[in-house]
């Protein structure tokens, strides 16, 4: 039996209730344990350790009496891909080497600017410290060997359990010259959700930064007009955060009333 087959067998055994060192194992416990056995994209035959930041239960993150969906027994891990090891493969090493060279020439320690480099599912993601985002974005656009001329915008991701890194700003860049694409990611704390704007570098980000601030609450310092795009100007909060209340309005249908999701009683 090959090493990969051994891994599949061990992962399959985990989800079988009644198997374990301490005796019987509930289905939920088995699922929770199996969730940690996920094998992210990586070298064939190798397993990379997951950086687990949370374990979610249920479908909508509702706790107590609010979940009437029937999905309350679902268990899923929230995991971040770990840093890749060199060689990254493809053109990834070349791009990272150029950025390291430029940072050193600018008197910046690359290890303080680049938090980690992730290669997952054939895609390159460079995690940056926010204070270095603008200079790296400028180099990615202007350097003759990089030429990532197009930024497809910025989106926000919320990881409530990723302590001091709850909010992530994610940028997708495309090089039309070289036919390449990569991702920049900047993580900030919910208590200090500030990221510098790059609208003057990539003007197309104007609307995207406004939308990401509106719905996720990431503040883009230096933006020319950081105003809401979807919610009213006096709206309190940012509705696409995972800890935002579900809310809703009662719906009446043929004489029957359906209350908002977070006010329904549980039937489980």
Short mmCIF file of C-alpha atoms in Angstrom, two decimals:
data_model
loop_
_atom_site.label_atom_id
_atom_site.label_comp_id
_atom_site.label_asym_id
_atom_site.label_seq_id
_atom_site.Cartn_x
_atom_site.Cartn_y
_atom_site.Cartn_z
CA UNK A 1 0.00 0.00 0.00
CA UNK A 2 1.36 3.42 -1.00
CA UNK A 3 1.89 6.37 1.35
CA UNK A 4 -1.04 8.23 -0.22
CA UNK A 5 -3.32 5.21 0.24
CA UNK A 6 -2.22 4.99 3.88
CA UNK A 7 -3.22 8.64 4.38
CA UNK A 8 -6.62 8.12 2.76
CA UNK A 9 -7.26 5.06 4.92
CA UNK A 10 -6.33 6.86 8.14
CA UNK A 11 -8.52 9.84 7.24
CA UNK A 12 -11.43 7.55 6.40
CA UNK A 13 -11.06 5.68 9.71
CA UNK A 14 -11.41 8.93 11.61
CA UNK A 15 -14.99 9.51 10.46
CA UNK A 16 -16.22 6.09 11.58
CA UNK A 17 -18.18 6.45 14.82
CA UNK A 18 -17.17 4.04 17.54
CA UNK A 19 -13.46 4.02 16.70
CA UNK A 20 -11.04 5.77 18.97
CA UNK A 21 -8.61 5.39 21.81
CA UNK A 22 -11.21 6.19 24.46
CA UNK A 23 -14.03 4.06 23.09
CA UNK A 24 -17.21 5.20 21.39
CA UNK A 25 -17.01 8.37 19.36
CA UNK A 26 -20.05 10.44 18.40
CA UNK A 27 -20.69 11.35 14.79
CA UNK A 28 -20.08 15.03 15.54
CA UNK A 29 -16.78 14.29 17.26
CA UNK A 30 -15.74 12.10 14.36
CA UNK A 31 -16.59 14.80 11.84
CA UNK A 32 -14.71 17.40 13.83
CA UNK A 33 -11.63 15.23 13.99
CA UNK A 34 -11.88 14.37 10.31
CA UNK A 35 -12.06 18.04 9.40
CA UNK A 36 -8.50 18.43 10.61
CA UNK A 37 -7.36 15.73 8.18
CA UNK A 38 -7.95 17.87 5.08
CA UNK A 39 -5.00 17.75 2.70
CA UNK A 40 -4.50 21.14 1.01
CA UNK A 41 -2.99 21.45 -2.43
CA UNK A 42 0.70 20.67 -2.25
CA UNK A 43 3.38 18.32 -3.53
CA UNK A 44 2.05 14.92 -4.53
CA UNK A 45 2.64 12.48 -1.69
CA UNK A 46 3.14 15.25 0.86
CA UNK A 47 0.86 16.68 3.51
CA UNK A 48 1.14 20.27 4.72
CA UNK A 49 0.01 21.22 8.19
CA UNK A 50 -3.07 23.43 8.20
CA UNK A 51 -3.18 26.76 10.02
CA UNK A 52 -6.61 26.30 11.61
CA UNK A 53 -8.16 29.57 12.79
CA UNK A 54 -11.69 28.40 13.61
CA UNK A 55 -14.12 25.49 13.63
CA UNK A 56 -17.62 26.39 12.41
CA UNK A 57 -20.76 24.53 13.38
CA UNK A 58 -24.01 24.83 11.50
CA UNK A 59 -24.75 26.57 8.23
CA UNK A 60 -25.25 30.22 9.13
CA UNK A 61 -23.20 30.73 12.29
CA UNK A 62 -26.34 31.02 14.40
CA UNK A 63 -26.13 29.74 17.96
CA UNK A 64 -28.85 29.00 20.47
CA UNK A 65 -32.44 29.09 19.23
CA UNK A 66 -31.88 30.80 15.89
CA UNK A 67 -30.91 27.92 13.60
CA UNK A 68 -34.03 26.32 12.10
CA UNK A 69 -32.31 25.29 8.87
CA UNK A 70 -31.67 21.67 9.81
CA UNK A 71 -27.93 22.14 9.19
CA UNK A 72 -27.01 22.63 12.85
CA UNK A 73 -24.92 19.45 12.92
CA UNK A 74 -22.48 20.53 10.21
CA UNK A 75 -18.86 20.93 11.34
CA UNK A 76 -16.22 22.63 9.18
CA UNK A 77 -12.73 23.92 9.83
CA UNK A 78 -11.60 27.37 8.74
CA UNK A 79 -7.95 26.98 7.78
CA UNK A 80 -5.36 29.17 6.14
CA UNK A 81 -2.78 27.68 3.74
CA UNK A 82 0.67 27.58 5.27
CA UNK A 83 3.78 29.23 3.83
CA UNK A 84 5.20 27.44 0.81
CA UNK A 85 8.79 26.25 0.63
CA UNK A 86 11.18 27.01 -2.19
CA UNK A 87 11.32 26.29 -5.01
CA UNK A 88 7.78 27.57 -5.50
CA UNK A 89 7.71 26.48 -9.12
CA UNK A 90 6.68 28.13 -12.38
CA UNK A 91 7.47 31.88 -12.49
CA UNK A 92 6.68 32.35 -8.80
CA UNK A 93 10.32 32.27 -7.64
CA UNK A 94 11.28 34.92 -10.17
CA UNK A 95 8.59 37.37 -9.00
CA UNK A 96 9.34 36.89 -5.32
CA UNK A 97 13.10 37.23 -5.93
CA UNK A 98 12.55 40.52 -7.78
CA UNK A 99 10.43 41.89 -4.92
CA UNK A 100 13.05 40.82 -2.37
CA UNK A 101 15.75 42.55 -4.42
CA UNK A 102 13.70 45.76 -4.67
CA UNK A 103 12.93 45.77 -0.95
CA UNK A 104 16.59 45.31 -0.04
CA UNK A 105 17.60 48.09 -2.45
CA UNK A 106 15.06 50.33 -0.70
CA UNK A 107 16.59 49.53 2.69
CA UNK A 108 13.67 47.33 3.83
CA UNK A 109 14.08 43.93 5.43
CA UNK A 110 12.10 41.56 3.16
CA UNK A 111 11.10 39.43 6.15
CA UNK A 112 9.36 42.42 7.72
CA UNK A 113 7.50 43.29 4.53
CA UNK A 114 6.56 39.83 3.22
CA UNK A 115 4.77 37.87 5.93
CA UNK A 116 4.58 34.68 3.91
CA UNK A 117 4.36 33.35 0.38
CA UNK A 118 1.61 30.83 -0.31
CA UNK A 119 1.37 28.57 -3.34
CA UNK A 120 -1.95 26.78 -3.26
CA UNK A 121 -3.89 25.16 -6.11
CA UNK A 122 -1.40 26.54 -8.60
CA UNK A 123 -1.90 30.15 -7.48
CA UNK A 124 0.57 32.57 -5.89
CA UNK A 125 -0.45 34.69 -2.90
CA UNK A 126 1.93 37.13 -1.21
CA UNK A 127 0.95 38.22 2.30
CA UNK A 128 2.22 41.73 3.01
CA UNK A 129 2.50 43.96 6.05
CA UNK A 130 0.18 46.88 5.36
CA UNK A 131 2.88 49.56 5.65
CA UNK A 132 4.62 48.06 2.61
CA UNK A 133 1.55 47.53 0.43
CA UNK A 134 1.90 50.72 -1.60
CA UNK A 135 5.57 50.34 -2.53
CA UNK A 136 5.08 46.69 -3.51
CA UNK A 137 1.99 47.54 -5.58
CA UNK A 138 3.95 50.30 -7.34
CA UNK A 139 6.80 47.94 -8.17
CA UNK A 140 4.43 45.22 -9.36
CA UNK A 141 2.88 47.70 -11.78
CA UNK A 142 6.00 49.53 -13.02
CA UNK A 143 8.97 47.15 -12.92
CA UNK A 144 9.79 45.92 -16.43
CA UNK A 145 10.14 42.32 -15.28
CA UNK A 146 6.87 42.34 -13.34
CA UNK A 147 4.38 44.54 -15.20
CA UNK A 148 1.17 43.66 -13.35
CA UNK A 149 -0.68 46.48 -15.08
CA UNK A 150 -4.19 45.51 -14.09
CA UNK A 151 -5.74 45.23 -10.63
CA UNK A 152 -9.15 43.57 -10.61
CA UNK A 153 -10.08 45.36 -7.39
CA UNK A 154 -9.99 44.60 -3.68
CA UNK A 155 -12.34 42.45 -1.66
CA UNK A 156 -12.61 41.86 2.07
CA UNK A 157 -12.69 38.62 4.05
CA UNK A 158 -13.65 38.33 7.71
CA UNK A 159 -12.15 35.66 9.97
CA UNK A 160 -13.60 36.49 13.44
CA UNK A 161 -11.44 33.88 15.18
CA UNK A 162 -8.15 34.92 13.54
CA UNK A 163 -7.03 37.02 16.51
CA UNK A 164 -5.52 40.41 15.59
CA UNK A 165 -5.88 39.48 11.89
CA UNK A 166 -9.65 39.38 11.61
CA UNK A 167 -9.97 41.45 8.42
CA UNK A 168 -8.16 40.59 5.19
CA UNK A 169 -7.92 42.85 2.14
CA UNK A 170 -7.33 40.77 -0.99
CA UNK A 171 -6.06 42.17 -4.31
CA UNK A 172 -6.01 40.28 -7.62
CA UNK A 173 -3.35 41.49 -10.06
CA UNK A 174 -2.89 40.54 -13.71
CA UNK A 175 0.13 41.01 -15.95
CA UNK A 176 -1.05 41.50 -19.52
CA UNK A 177 2.57 41.71 -20.65
CA UNK A 178 3.63 38.35 -19.22
CA UNK A 179 0.27 36.55 -18.99
CA UNK A 180 0.45 36.07 -15.21
CA UNK A 181 -1.78 36.65 -12.23
CA UNK A 182 -1.11 36.79 -8.50
CA UNK A 183 -2.83 37.74 -5.29
CA UNK A 184 -1.77 40.22 -2.59
CA UNK A 185 -3.27 39.85 0.86
CA UNK A 186 -3.06 42.21 3.83
CA UNK A 187 -4.41 41.21 7.25
CA UNK A 188 -5.34 43.76 9.92
CA UNK A 189 -7.00 43.70 13.32
CA UNK A 190 -10.69 44.44 13.76
CA UNK A 191 -9.66 47.02 16.36
CA UNK A 192 -7.36 48.78 13.86
CA UNK A 193 -8.86 48.13 10.40
CA UNK A 194 -6.69 50.58 8.44
CA UNK A 195 -5.05 49.79 5.09
CA UNK A 196 -3.45 52.41 2.79
CA UNK A 197 -5.28 53.16 -0.43
CA UNK A 198 -3.74 52.22 -3.78
CA UNK A 199 -6.27 54.16 -5.87
CA UNK A 200 -3.53 56.46 -7.19
CA UNK A 201 -1.60 53.38 -8.37
CA UNK A 202 -4.59 51.41 -9.65
CA UNK A 203 -7.39 53.97 -10.26
CA UNK A 204 -9.91 51.20 -10.96
CA UNK A 205 -9.83 50.33 -7.26
CA UNK A 206 -11.76 53.49 -6.36
CA UNK A 207 -15.17 51.83 -6.27
CA UNK A 208 -13.88 48.52 -4.87
CA UNK A 209 -12.24 50.17 -1.88
CA UNK A 210 -15.44 52.07 -1.15
CA UNK A 211 -17.51 48.88 -1.38
CA UNK A 212 -15.09 46.92 0.82
CA UNK A 213 -15.23 49.66 3.45
CA UNK A 214 -19.02 49.83 3.22
CA UNK A 215 -19.70 46.12 3.61
CA UNK A 216 -16.63 44.89 5.55
CA UNK A 217 -15.41 47.94 7.48
CA UNK A 218 -11.82 48.06 6.20
CA UNK A 219 -10.74 51.72 6.22
CA UNK A 220 -8.58 52.68 3.22
CA UNK A 221 -6.49 55.60 4.40
CA UNK A 222 -5.94 58.27 1.76
CA UNK A 223 -8.90 57.28 -0.41
CA UNK A 224 -10.21 60.39 -2.21
CA UNK A 225 -13.85 59.82 -1.20
CA UNK A 226 -14.48 56.89 1.13
CA UNK A 227 -18.29 56.87 1.09
CA UNK A 228 -20.81 54.05 1.24
CA UNK A 229 -21.87 52.38 -2.00
CA UNK A 230 -24.72 50.07 -0.96
CA UNK A 231 -25.87 51.09 2.53
CA UNK A 232 -27.36 54.46 3.54
CA UNK A 233 -24.85 57.03 4.77
CA UNK A 234 -26.16 56.79 8.34
CA UNK A 235 -26.11 52.97 8.46
CA UNK A 236 -24.43 51.51 11.53
CA UNK A 237 -22.15 48.51 10.99
CA UNK A 238 -20.90 46.51 8.03
CA UNK A 239 -23.36 43.81 6.90
CA UNK A 240 -21.00 41.29 5.29
CA UNK A 241 -19.00 40.62 8.43
CA UNK A 242 -19.63 37.15 9.77
CA UNK A 243 -20.55 38.43 13.23
CA UNK A 244 -23.18 40.82 11.86
CA UNK A 245 -26.73 39.93 13.03
CA UNK A 246 -28.83 38.11 10.44
CA UNK A 247 -31.75 40.43 11.05
CA UNK A 248 -34.39 40.44 8.35
CA UNK A 249 -38.03 41.44 8.25
CA UNK A 250 -41.14 39.35 9.01
CA UNK A 251 -42.74 37.95 5.84
CA UNK A 252 -46.48 37.36 5.60
CA UNK A 253 -47.71 34.77 3.13
CA UNK A 254 -51.34 33.72 2.81
CA UNK A 255 -52.12 34.70 6.36
CA UNK A 256 -49.01 33.06 7.86
CA UNK A 257 -46.06 35.03 9.20
CA UNK A 258 -42.41 33.95 8.90
CA UNK A 259 -40.20 35.78 11.43
CA UNK A 260 -36.60 36.91 10.75
CA UNK A 261 -34.03 34.05 10.93
CA UNK A 262 -32.44 35.10 14.20
CA UNK A 263 -35.78 35.22 16.04
CA UNK A 264 -37.10 31.79 15.07
CA UNK A 265 -37.22 29.08 17.69
CA UNK A 266 -35.21 25.90 17.30
CA UNK A 267 -36.84 22.57 16.49
CA UNK A 268 -33.73 20.45 17.03
#
